[in-house]
CSV table of C-alpha atoms in Angstrom, one decimal:
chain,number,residue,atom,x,y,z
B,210,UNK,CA,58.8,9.0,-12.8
B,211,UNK,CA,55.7,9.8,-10.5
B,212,UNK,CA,55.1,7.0,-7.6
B,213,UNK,CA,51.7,7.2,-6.6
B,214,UNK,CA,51.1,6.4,-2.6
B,215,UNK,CA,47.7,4.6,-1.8
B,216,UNK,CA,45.9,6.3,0.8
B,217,UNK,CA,44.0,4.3,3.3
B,218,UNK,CA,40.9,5.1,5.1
B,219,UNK,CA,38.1,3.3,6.5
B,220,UNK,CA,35.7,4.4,3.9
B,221,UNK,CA,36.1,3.5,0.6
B,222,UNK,CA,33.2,6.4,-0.9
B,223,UNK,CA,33.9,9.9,0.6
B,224,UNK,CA,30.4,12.4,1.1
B,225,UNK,CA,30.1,15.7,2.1
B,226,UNK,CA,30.9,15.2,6.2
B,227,UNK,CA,28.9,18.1,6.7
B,228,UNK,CA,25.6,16.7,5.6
B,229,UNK,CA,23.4,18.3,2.4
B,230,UNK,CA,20.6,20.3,1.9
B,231,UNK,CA,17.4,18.6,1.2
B,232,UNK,CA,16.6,20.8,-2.2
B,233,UNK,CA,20.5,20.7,-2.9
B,234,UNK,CA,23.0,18.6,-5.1
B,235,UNK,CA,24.0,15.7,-2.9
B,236,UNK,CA,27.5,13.7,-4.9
B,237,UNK,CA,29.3,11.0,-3.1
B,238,UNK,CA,32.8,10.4,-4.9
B,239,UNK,CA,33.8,6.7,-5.8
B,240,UNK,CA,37.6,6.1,-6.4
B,241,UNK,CA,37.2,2.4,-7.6
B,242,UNK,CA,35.6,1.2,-10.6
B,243,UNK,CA,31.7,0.3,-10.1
B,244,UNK,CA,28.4,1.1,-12.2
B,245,UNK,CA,25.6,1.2,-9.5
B,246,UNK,CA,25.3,2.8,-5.8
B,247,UNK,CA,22.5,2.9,-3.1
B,248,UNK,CA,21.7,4.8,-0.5
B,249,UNK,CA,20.6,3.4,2.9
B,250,UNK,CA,19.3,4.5,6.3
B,251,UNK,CA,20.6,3.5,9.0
B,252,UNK,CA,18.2,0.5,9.4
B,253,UNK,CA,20.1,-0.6,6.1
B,254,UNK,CA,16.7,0.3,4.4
B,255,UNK,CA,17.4,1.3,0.5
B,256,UNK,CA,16.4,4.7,0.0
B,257,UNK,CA,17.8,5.5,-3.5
B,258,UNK,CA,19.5,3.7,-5.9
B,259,UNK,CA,21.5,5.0,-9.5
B,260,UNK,CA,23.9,4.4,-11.9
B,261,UNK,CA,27.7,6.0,-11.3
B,262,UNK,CA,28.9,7.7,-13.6
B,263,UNK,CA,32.9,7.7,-14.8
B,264,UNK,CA,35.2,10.9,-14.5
B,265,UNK,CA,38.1,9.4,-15.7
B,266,UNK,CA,41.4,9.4,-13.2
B,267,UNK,CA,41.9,11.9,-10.7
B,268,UNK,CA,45.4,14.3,-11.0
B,269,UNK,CA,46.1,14.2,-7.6
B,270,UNK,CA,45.6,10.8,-6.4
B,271,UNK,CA,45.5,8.5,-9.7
B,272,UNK,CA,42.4,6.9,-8.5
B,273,UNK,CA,39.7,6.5,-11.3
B,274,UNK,CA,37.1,7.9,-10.1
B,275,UNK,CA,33.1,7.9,-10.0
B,276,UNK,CA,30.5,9.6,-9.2
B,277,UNK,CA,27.0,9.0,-7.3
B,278,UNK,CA,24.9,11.5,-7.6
B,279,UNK,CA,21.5,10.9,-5.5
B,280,UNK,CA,20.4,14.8,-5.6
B,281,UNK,CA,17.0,13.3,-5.9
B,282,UNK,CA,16.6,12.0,-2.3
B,283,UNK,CA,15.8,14.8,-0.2
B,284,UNK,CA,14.1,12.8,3.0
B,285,UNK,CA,15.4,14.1,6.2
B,286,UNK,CA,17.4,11.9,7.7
B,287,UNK,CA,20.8,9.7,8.4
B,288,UNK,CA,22.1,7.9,5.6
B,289,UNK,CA,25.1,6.2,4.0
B,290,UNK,CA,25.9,5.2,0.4
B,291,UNK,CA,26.8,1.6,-0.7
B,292,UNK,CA,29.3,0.2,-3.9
B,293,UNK,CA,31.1,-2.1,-4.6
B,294,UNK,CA,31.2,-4.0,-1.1
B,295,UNK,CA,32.5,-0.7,0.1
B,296,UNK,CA,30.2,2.4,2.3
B,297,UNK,CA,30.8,5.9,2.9
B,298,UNK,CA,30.8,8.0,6.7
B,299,UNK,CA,27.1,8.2,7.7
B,300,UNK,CA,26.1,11.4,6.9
B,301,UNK,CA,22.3,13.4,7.1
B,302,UNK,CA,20.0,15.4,4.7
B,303,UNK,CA,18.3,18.8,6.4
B,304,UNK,CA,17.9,21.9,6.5
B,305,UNK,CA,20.3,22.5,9.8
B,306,UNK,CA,23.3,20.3,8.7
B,307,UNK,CA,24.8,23.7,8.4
B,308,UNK,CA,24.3,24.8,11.9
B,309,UNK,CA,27.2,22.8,13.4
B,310,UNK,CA,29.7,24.1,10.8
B,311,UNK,CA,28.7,27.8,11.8
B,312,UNK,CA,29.1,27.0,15.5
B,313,UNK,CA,32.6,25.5,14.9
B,314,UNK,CA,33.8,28.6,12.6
B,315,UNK,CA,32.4,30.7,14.9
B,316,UNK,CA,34.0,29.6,17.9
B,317,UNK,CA,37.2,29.4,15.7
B,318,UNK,CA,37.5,33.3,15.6
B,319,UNK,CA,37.1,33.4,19.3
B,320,UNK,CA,40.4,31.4,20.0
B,321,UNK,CA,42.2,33.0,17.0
B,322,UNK,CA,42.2,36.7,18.1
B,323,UNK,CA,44.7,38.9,17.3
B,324,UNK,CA,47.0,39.5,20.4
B,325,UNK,CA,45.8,37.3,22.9
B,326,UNK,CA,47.6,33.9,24.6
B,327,UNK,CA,44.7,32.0,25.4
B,328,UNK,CA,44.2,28.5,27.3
B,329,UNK,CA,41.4,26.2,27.2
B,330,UNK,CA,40.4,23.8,30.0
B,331,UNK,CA,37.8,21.7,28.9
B,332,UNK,CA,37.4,17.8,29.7
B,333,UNK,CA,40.5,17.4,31.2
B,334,UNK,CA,42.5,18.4,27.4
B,335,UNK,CA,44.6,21.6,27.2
B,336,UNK,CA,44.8,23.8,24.2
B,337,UNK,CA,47.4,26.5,24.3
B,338,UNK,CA,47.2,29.3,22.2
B,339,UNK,CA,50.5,31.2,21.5
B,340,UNK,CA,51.6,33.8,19.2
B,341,UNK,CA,54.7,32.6,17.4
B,342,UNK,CA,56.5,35.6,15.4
B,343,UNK,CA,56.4,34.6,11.8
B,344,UNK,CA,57.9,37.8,9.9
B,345,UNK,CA,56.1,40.5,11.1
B,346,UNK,CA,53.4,38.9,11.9
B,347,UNK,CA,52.2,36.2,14.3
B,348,UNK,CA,50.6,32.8,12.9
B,349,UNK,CA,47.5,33.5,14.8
B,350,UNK,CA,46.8,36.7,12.5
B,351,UNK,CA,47.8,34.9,9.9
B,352,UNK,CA,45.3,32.4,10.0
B,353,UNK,CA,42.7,34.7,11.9
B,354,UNK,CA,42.6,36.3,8.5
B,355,UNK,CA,42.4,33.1,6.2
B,356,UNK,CA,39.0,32.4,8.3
B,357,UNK,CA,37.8,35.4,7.7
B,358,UNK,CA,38.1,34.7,3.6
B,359,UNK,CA,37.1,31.1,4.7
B,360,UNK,CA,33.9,32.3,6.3
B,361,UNK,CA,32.7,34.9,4.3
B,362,UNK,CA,32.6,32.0,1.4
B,363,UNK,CA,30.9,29.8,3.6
B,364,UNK,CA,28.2,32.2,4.2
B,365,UNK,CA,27.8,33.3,0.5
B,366,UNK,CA,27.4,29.7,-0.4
């Protein structure tokens, strides 16, 4: 018998955190059972409004889930989707939403060189860096080379 575990989180309609691309598909996902969504601004303005529609129930979570697809707004600007009572993480529509995800990968191979013990000092929070022998190898190669498949994706998108 399979027990399924509720997950919590303070948003009950989960969007791309990274933003979307103005000309690009733009889905929210909507584990609860509702027929209609909008999109707001951040003034709580409606900026599009549609009709979910049902996937059935998800594998991995059991939810029954929905989807809001509002590909048609492609404003610039901050947003957040609205059903059921419930909202989604504010997220934005642009052509740089992107830019900080680059930044953050990119900074990520600096601090996950090969053969290095690095420590960083910055706002009064230390992050050590150590290579811990795992087989042959240390975990820092090992996942210096799983970014490097994670970013070459990323830019082929």
């Amino acid at each position: 018998m399979t027990v399924l575990i509720p997950r919590t989180t303070p948003f009950g309609i989960f969007v791309d955190q990274a933003g979307y691309l103005p000309s690009g598909t733009k889905k929210a996902v909507i584990p609860f059972e509702c027929d209609s969504f909008t999109v707001m601004d951040l003034n709580r303005n409606v900026r599009y409004s549609g009709n979910t529609l049902s996937v059935g129930p998800d594998d991995a979570s059991g939810d029954n889930v929905y989807i809001a697809d509002f590909s048609e707004l492609t404003e610039n600007g901050r947003y957040f989707v609205y059903a059921g009572g419930k909202t989604s993480s504010v997220f934005c529509i642009g052509n740089d939403v992107y830019d900080d995800v680059f930044d953050k990968v990119s900074k990520a191979f600096y601090y996950l060189r090969c053969g290095s013990n690095m420590i960083l000092m910055k706002k009064a929070m230390i992050f050590a860096i150590t290579d811990v022998i795992f087989g042959d190898h240390t975990c820092r190669e090992y996942a210096n080379s799983h970014i490097h498949c994670l970013l070459g994706a990323m830019l082929s998108a």
